[in-house]
Coordinates of C-alpha atoms in Angstrom, one line a residue:
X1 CA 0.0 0.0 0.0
X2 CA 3.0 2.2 0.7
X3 CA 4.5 2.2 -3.1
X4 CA 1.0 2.4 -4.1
X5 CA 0.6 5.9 -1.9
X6 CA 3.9 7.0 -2.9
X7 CA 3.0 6.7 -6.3
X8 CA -0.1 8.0 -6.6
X9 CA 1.5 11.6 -4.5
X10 CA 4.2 11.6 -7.2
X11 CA 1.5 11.3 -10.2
X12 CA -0.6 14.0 -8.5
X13 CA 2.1 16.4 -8.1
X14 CA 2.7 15.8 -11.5
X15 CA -0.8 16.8 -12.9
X16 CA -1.2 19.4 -10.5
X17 CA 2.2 21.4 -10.1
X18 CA 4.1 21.0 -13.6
X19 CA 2.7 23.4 -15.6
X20 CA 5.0 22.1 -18.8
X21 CA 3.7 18.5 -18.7
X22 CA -0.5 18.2 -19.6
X23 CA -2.4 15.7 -18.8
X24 CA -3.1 13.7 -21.8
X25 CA 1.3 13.4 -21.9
X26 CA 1.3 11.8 -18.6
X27 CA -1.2 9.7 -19.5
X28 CA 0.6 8.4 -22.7
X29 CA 3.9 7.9 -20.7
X30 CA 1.9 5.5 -18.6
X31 CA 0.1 4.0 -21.3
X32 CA 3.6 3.2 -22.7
X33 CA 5.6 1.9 -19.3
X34 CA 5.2 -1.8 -18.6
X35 CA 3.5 -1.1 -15.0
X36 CA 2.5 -5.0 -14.3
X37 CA -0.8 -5.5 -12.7
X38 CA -3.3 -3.0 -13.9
X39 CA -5.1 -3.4 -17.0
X40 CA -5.5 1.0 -17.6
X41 CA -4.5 4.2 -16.2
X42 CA -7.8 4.4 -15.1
X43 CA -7.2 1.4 -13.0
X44 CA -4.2 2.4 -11.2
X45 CA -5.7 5.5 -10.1
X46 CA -8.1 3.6 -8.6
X47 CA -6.1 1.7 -6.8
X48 CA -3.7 4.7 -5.8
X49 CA -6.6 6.9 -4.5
X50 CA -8.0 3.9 -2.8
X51 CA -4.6 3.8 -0.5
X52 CA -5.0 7.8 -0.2
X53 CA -8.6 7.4 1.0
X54 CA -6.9 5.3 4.0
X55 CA -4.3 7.5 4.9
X56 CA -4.8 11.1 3.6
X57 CA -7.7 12.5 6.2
X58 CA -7.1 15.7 7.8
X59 CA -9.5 18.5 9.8
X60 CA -10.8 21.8 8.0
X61 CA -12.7 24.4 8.8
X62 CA -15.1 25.8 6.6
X63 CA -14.9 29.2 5.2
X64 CA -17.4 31.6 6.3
X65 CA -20.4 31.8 3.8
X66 CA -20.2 35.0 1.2
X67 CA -24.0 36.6 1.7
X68 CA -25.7 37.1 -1.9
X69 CA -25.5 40.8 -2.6
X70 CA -28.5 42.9 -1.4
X71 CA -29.5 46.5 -2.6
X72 CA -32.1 48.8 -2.5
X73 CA -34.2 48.4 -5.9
X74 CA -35.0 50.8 -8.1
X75 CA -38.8 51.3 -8.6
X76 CA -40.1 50.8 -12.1
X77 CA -40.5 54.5 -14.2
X78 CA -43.7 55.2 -16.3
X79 CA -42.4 57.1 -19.8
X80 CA -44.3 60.4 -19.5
X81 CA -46.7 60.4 -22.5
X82 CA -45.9 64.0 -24.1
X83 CA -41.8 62.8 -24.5
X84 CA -43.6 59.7 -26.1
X85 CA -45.9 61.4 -28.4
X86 CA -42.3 63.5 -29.2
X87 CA -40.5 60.1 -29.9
X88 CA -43.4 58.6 -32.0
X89 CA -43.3 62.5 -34.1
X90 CA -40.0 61.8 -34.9
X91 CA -38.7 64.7 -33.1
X92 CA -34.7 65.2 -32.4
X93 CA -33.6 62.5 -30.0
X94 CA -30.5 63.1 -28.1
X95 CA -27.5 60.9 -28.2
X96 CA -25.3 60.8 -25.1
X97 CA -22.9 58.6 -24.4
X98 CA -23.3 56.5 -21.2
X99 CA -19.7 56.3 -19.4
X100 CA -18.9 52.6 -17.7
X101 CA -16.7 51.9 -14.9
X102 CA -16.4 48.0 -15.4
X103 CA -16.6 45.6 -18.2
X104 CA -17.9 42.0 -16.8
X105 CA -16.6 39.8 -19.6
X106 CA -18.6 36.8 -21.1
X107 CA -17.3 33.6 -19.7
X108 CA -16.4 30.9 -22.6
X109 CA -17.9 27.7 -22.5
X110 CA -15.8 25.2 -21.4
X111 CA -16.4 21.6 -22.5
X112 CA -18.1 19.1 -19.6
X113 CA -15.6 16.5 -17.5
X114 CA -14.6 13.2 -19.1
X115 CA -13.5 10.4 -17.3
X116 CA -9.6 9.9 -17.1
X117 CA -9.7 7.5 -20.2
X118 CA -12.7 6.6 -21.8
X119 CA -14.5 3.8 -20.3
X120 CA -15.0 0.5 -22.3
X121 CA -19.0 -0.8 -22.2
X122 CA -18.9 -4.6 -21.5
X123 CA -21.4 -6.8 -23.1
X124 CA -23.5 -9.1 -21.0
X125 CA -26.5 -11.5 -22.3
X126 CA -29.0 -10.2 -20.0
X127 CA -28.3 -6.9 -18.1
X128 CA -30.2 -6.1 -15.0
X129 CA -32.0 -2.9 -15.6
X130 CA -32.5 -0.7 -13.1
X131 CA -35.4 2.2 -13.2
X132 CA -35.6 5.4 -11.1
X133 CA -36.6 9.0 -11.3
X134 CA -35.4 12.4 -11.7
X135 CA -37.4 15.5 -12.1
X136 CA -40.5 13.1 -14.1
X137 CA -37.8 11.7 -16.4
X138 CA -38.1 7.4 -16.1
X139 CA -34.5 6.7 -16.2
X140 CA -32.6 3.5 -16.6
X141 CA -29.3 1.6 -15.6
X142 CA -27.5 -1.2 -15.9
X143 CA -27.1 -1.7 -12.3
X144 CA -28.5 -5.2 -11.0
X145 CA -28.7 -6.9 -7.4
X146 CA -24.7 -7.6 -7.9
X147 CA -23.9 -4.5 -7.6
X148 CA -25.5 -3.6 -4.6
X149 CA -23.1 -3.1 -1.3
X150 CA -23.2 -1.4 2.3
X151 CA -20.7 0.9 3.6
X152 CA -19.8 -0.9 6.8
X153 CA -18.5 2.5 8.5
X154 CA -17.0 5.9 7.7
X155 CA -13.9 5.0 8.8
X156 CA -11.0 5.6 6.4
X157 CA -10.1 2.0 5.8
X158 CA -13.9 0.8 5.1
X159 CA -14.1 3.8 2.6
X160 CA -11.0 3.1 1.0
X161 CA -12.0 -1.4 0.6
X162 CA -15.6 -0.2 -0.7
X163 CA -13.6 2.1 -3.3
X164 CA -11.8 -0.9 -4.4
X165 CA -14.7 -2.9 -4.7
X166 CA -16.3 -0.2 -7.1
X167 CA -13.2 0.6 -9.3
X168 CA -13.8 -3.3 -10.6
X169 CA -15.1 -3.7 -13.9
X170 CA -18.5 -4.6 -12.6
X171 CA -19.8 -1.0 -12.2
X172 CA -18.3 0.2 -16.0
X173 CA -21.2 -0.6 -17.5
X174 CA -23.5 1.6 -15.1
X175 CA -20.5 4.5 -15.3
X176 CA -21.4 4.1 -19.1
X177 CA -25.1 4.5 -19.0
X178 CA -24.9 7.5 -16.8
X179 CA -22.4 9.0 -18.7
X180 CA -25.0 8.7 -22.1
X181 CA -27.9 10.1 -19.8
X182 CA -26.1 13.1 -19.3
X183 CA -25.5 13.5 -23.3
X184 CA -28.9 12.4 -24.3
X185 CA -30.2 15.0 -22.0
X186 CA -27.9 17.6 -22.2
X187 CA -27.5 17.8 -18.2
X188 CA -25.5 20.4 -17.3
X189 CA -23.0 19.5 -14.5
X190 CA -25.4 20.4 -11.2
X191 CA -28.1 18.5 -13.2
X192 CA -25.7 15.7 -14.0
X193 CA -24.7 15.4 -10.3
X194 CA -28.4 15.8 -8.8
X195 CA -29.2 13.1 -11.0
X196 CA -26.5 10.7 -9.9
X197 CA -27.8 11.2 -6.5
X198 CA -31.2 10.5 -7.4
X199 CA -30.1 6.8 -8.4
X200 CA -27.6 5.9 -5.7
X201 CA -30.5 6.9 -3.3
X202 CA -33.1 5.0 -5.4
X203 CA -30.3 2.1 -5.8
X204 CA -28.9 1.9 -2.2
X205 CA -31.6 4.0 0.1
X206 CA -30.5 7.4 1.8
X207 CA -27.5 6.8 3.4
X208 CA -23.7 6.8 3.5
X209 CA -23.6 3.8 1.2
X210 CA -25.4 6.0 -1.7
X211 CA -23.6 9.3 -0.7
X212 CA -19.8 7.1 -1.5
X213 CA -21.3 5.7 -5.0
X214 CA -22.5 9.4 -5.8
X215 CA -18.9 10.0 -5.4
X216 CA -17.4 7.5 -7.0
X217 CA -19.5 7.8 -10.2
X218 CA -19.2 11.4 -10.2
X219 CA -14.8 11.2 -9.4
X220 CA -15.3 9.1 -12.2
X221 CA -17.1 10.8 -15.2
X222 CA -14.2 13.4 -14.1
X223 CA -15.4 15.6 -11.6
X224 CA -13.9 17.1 -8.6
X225 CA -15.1 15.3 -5.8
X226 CA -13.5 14.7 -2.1
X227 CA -15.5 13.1 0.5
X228 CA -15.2 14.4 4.4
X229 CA -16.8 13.0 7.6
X230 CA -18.6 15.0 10.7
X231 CA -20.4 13.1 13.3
X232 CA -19.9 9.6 12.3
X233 CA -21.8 10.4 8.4
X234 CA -20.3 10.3 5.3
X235 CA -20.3 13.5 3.2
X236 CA -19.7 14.2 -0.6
X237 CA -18.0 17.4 -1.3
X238 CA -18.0 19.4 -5.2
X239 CA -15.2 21.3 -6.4
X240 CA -16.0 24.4 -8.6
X241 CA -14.4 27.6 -9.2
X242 CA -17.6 29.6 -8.7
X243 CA -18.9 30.3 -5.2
X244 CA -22.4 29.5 -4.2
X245 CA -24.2 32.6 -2.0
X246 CA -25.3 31.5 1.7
X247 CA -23.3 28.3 1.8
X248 CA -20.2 26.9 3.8
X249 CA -17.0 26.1 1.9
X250 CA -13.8 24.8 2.0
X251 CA -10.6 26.3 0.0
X252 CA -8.3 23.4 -1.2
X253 CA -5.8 23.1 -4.3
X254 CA -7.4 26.0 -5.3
X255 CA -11.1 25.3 -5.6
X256 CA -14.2 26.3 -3.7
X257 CA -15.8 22.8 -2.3
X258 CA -19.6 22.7 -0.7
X259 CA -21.3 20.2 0.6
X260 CA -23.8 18.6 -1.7
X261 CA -26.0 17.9 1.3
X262 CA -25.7 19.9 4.5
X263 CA -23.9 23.3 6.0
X264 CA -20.9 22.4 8.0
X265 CA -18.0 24.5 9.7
X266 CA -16.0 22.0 10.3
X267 CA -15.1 18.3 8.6
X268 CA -12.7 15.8 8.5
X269 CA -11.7 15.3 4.5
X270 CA -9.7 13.2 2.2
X271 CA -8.0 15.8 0.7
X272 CA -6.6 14.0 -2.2
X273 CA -7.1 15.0 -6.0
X274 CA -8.4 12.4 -8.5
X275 CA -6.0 12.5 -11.5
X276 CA -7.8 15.4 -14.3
X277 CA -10.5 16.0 -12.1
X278 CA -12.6 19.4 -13.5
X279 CA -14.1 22.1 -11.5
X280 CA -17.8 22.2 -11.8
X281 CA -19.5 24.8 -14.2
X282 CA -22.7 27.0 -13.6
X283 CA -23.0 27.7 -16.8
X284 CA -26.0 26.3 -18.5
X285 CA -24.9 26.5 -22.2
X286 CA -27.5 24.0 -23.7
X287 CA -31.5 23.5 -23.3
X288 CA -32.0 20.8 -20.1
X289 CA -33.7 18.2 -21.8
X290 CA -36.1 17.0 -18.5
X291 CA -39.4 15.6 -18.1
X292 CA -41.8 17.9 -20.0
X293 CA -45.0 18.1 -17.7
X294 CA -46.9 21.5 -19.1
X295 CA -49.1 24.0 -16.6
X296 CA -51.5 25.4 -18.0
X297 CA -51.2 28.2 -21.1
X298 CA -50.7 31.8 -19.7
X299 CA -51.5 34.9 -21.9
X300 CA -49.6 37.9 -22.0
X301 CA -50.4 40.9 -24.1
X302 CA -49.8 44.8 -24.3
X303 CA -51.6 47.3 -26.0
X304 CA -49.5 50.1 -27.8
X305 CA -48.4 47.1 -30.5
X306 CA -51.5 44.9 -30.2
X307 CA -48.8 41.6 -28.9
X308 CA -50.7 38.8 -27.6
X309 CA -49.3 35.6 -27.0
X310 CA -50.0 32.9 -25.3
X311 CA -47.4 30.3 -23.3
X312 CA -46.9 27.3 -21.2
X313 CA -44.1 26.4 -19.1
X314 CA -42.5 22.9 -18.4
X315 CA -43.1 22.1 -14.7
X316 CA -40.3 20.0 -14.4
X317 CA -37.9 22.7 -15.4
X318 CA -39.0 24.8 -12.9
X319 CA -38.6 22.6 -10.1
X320 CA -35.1 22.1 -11.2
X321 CA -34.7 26.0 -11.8
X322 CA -36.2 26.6 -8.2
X323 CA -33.2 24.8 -6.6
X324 CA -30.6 26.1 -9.0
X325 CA -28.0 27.8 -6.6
X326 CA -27.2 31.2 -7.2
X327 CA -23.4 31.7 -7.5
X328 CA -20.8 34.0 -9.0
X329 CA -18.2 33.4 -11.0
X330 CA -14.2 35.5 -10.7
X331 CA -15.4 36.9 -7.3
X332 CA -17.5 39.6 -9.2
X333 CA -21.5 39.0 -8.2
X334 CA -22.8 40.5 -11.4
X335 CA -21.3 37.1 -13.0
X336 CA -24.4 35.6 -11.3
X337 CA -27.3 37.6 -14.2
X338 CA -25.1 36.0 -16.8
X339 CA -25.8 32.6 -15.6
X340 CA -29.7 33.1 -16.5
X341 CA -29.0 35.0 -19.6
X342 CA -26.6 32.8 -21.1
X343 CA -29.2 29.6 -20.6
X344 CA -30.9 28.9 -23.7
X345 CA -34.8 29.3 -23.8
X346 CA -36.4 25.7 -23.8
X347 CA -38.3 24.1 -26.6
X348 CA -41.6 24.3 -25.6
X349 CA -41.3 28.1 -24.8
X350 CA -39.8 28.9 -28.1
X351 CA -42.7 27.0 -29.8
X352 CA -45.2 28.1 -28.4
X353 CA -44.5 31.8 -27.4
X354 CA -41.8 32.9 -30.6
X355 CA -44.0 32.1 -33.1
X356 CA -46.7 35.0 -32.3
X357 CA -44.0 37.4 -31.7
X358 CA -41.8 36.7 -34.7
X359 CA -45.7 37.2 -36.6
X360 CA -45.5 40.8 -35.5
X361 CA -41.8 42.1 -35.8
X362 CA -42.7 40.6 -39.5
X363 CA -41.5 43.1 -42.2
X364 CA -39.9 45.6 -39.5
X365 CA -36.5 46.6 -39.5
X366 CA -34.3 45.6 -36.6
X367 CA -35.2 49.0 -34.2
X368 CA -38.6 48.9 -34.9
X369 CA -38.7 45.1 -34.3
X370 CA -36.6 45.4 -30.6
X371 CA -38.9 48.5 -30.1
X372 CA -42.1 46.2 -30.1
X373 CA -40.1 43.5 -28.2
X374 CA -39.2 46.0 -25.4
X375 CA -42.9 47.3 -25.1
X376 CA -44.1 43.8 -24.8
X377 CA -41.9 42.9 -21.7
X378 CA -42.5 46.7 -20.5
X379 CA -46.7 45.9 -20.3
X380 CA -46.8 42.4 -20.5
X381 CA -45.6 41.4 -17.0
X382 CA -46.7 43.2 -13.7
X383 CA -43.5 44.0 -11.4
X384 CA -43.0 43.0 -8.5
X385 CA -40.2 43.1 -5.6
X386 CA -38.1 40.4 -4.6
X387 CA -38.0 40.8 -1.0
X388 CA -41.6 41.5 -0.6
X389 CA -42.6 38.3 -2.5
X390 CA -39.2 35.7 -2.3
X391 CA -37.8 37.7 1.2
X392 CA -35.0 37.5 -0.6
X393 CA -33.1 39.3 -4.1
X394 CA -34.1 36.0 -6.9
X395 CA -33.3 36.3 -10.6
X396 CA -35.2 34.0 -12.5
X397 CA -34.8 32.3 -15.8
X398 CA -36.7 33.6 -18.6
X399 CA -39.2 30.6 -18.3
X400 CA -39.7 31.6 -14.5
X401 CA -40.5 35.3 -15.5
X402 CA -43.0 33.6 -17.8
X403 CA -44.7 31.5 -15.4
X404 CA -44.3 33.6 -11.8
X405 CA -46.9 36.1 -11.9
X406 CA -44.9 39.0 -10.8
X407 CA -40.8 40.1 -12.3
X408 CA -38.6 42.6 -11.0
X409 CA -35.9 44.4 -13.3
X410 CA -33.4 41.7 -13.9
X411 CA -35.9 39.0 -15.1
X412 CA -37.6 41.7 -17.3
X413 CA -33.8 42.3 -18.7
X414 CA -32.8 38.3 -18.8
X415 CA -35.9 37.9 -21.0
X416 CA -35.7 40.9 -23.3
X417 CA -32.2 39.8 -24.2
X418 CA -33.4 36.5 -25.0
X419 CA -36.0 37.5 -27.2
X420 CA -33.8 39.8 -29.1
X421 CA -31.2 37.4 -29.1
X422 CA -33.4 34.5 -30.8
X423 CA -36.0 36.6 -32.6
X424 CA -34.1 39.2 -34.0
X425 CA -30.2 37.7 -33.9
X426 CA -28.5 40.9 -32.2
X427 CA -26.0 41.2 -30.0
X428 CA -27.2 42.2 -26.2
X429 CA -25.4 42.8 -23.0
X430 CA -26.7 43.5 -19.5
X431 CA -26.5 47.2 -18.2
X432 CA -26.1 47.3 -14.5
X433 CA -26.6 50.4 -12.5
X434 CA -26.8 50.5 -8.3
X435 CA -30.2 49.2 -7.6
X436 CA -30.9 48.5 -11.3
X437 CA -30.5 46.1 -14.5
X438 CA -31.3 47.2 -18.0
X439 CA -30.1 46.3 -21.7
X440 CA -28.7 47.6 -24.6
X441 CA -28.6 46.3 -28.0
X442 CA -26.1 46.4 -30.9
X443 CA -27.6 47.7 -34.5
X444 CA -25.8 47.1 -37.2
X445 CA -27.3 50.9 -38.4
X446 CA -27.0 54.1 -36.5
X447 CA -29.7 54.1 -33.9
X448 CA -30.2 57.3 -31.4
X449 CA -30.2 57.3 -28.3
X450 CA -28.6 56.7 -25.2
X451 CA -25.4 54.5 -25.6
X452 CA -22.4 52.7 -24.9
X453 CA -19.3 52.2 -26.5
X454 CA -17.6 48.6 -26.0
X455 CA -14.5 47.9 -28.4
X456 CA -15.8 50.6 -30.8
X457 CA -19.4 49.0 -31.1
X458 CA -21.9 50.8 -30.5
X459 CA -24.5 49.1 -28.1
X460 CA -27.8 51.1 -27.3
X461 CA -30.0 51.3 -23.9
X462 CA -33.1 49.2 -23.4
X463 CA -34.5 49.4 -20.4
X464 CA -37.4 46.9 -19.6
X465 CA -38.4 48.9 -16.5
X466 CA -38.8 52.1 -18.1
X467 CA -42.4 51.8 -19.0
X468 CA -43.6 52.8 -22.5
X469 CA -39.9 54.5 -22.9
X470 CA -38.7 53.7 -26.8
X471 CA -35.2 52.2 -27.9
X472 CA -32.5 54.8 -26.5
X473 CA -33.7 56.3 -23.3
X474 CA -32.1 55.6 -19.8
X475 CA -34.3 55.6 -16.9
X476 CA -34.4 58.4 -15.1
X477 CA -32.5 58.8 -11.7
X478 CA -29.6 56.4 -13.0
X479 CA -26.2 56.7 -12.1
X480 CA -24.1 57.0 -14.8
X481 CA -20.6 57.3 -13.2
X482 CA -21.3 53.8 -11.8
X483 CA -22.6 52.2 -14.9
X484 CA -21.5 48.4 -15.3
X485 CA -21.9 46.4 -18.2
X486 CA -22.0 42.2 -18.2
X487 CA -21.1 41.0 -21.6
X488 CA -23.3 38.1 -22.9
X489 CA -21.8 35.5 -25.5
X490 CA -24.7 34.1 -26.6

């Protein structure tokens, strides 16, 4: 056990501390070496950070929580109707530039975790099937009665056995099928790893037994795991680079790890890395393919444009969006709007809701078209405040602004910029002001107005809030010499 410690420390040194040597080049020296006994890579690690689970426990305390940003919000402004009859006269319109103190730059997709070499599937003549449930979806495994084991305690040498007895080939299979759930679905990694949980649970019962296989599945699609221990209970920890509002952490090789389930200050942990182990992502880049259970149509409409539409929302998404935590990303808290921008519309919404919509910006050129858009979220939605409704500040995704019967600021901004985004193909980015979120829009023709200049483009002020107030005017009251901008790559 000692050589195998010594050299699984060497290997992870390697990975982690010589900058000069990637991954994928450590991994073809081994693949090369005659190392006797192991049939991959893969199966060495296993067995190396099956001897650090025995030996490599130490006591941390927990980083104090960082609180989710609260400020005073702005009230929503009604356009006064004499500068709107001035506007729709085609009177002079002023252009001013709008000054901005920090750009918040989009964050790149990165591609999801893969396990440390891919996993071979192994054909059997009857595979046990196993069935369970996440958010309405009827899910299913190759995970029979064999496979089945309890922890015997969460002490260091029972953990490290039980990690053995998964790393044999009996559980590829079942790493294999969860793997393709996550692609068939499009899960995105908190999705991926709340569905893992919801089959070791279904699998094993709720427990310490479950809580290790959530581990080991997820350490082995190529996540960033670590498991800890407080009060005789086995605990899974997630690694991410972004930090979750509210919530308890721990700082080790450089990553921000919470407890999937529980808030505590202080735990014992294995603190040892699993060989190219990713950080998990946030970022939702593509449509969560979940169980599509439909309320009941809503209709939405305003006036000055005659826009009525009519849409539905997928329950099951918003059950899932309802425990989405709220996190930033580079230690900047306006990261966190970018989150719910960024995440595509769903299906359902853009088939039902788009089609009206795209009906009436027919024939209209690209400021007349956002101009209808922006009056449509303007009278469409009644506003409401967060702390008077939640208790609490809560951004929603643009299908909980269409569903919740009441939208601050932010959800009226997230939307707009979707629906210029998809219905008219501009570019967008989110205006932040203290207290206040708006948009502006890039025209590919001179539009006047209110603006900002980003990299010599020329990006125009939106504001959902402003009620009845055209393409180009700022709500009144705004402080410009504080004016943020969040850049959206989507």
């Amino acid at each position: 056990m000692r050589i195998h410690l010594l050299s699984y420390i060497m290997l992870a040194s390697t990975v982690t501390l010589n900058a000069q040597n990637s991954f994928q080049e450590i991994f073809n020296e081994f693949s090369q070496s005659a190392i006797s006994g192991y049939e991959s890579f893969r199966d060495k690690c296993n067995s190396d950070y099956a001897a650090f689970l025995e030996a490599s426990w130490k006591t941390f305390n927990a980083c104090e929580p960082v609180p989710e940003p609260h400020e005073e919000q702005v009230p929503p402004v009604i356009f006064e109707t004499p500068e709107l009859d001035s506007v729709i006269n085609n009177e002079p319109v002023i252009n001013r530039e709008v000054p901005v103190v920090e750009i918040i730059p989009s964050v790149e997709p990165v591609p999801q975790p893969q396990p440390v070499e891919p996993i071979k599937d192994t054909p059997v003549v009857a595979a046990d099937e196993f069935e369970f449930s996440y958010l309405d979806m009827c899910l299913s495994v190759r995970a029979g009665d064999g496979l089945k084991f309890s922890l015997p305690s969460v002490k260091a040498g029972d953990i490290s056995k039980t990690w053995k007895k998964l790393s044999g080939r009996g559980y590829d299979n079942l790493i294999v099928d969860c793997l393709s759930i996550r692609d068939k679905y499009a899960l995105c990694d908190w999705a991926y790893l709340q569905m893992l949980k919801s089959f070791a649970v279904s699998f094993l019962g709720n427990g310490d037994s479950s809580t290790l296989l959530t581990a080991y599945l997820y350490a082995q699609s190529g996540y960033k795991v670590r498991l800890g221990t407080s009060y005789g209970h086995l605990y899974l920890l997630f690694g991410t680079k972004y930090v979750i509002y509210d919530k308890l952490y721990f700082q080790l090789d450089g990553s921000n790890f919470f407890v999937l389930d529980g808030d505590l200050n202080k735990m014992d942990i294995a603190d040892c890395p699993y060989p190219g182990e990713k950080d998990m992502s946030f970022a939702i880049s593509k449509e969560q393919m979940l169980g599509d259970n439909c309320m009941d149509s809503r209709h939405f409409e305003s006036d000055r444009y005659a826009i009525s539409s009519d849409c539905s929302v997928n329950t099951s998404l918003l059950e899932f969006y309802e425990g989405y935590p709220t996190a930033e990303n580079n230690d900047n808290p306006l990261s966190r709007w970018a989150i719910y921008a960024e995440t595509p519309v769903s299906r359902s919404v853009r088939e039902e809701l788009y089609p009206s919509l795209r009906e009436t910006v027919r024939g209209k050129n690209a400021l007349e078209a956002a101009d209808m858009l922006l009056d449509f979220v303007q009278n469409a939605f009644e506003y409401g405040y967060d702390n008077e409704i939640w208790g609490n500040d809560r951004a929603f995704f643009a299908e909980e602004t269409l569903y919740y019967p009441y939208c601050d600021c932010e959800d009226r901004s997230i939307l707009f910029s979707h629906l210029v985004r998809d219905l008219l193909g501009l570019d967008v980015m989110l205006v932040y002001y203290p207290g206040h979120l708006a948009t502006a829009v890039h025209f590919s023709e001179p539009v006047d107005g209110d603006y900002i200049l980003i990299n010599q483009r020329r990006y125009t002020i939106c504001d959902p809030t402003f009620i009845g107030a055209p393409v180009g005017m700022t709500m009144p009251n705004m402080d410009n010499s504080h004016a943020k901008v969040i850049l959206l790559g989507r």
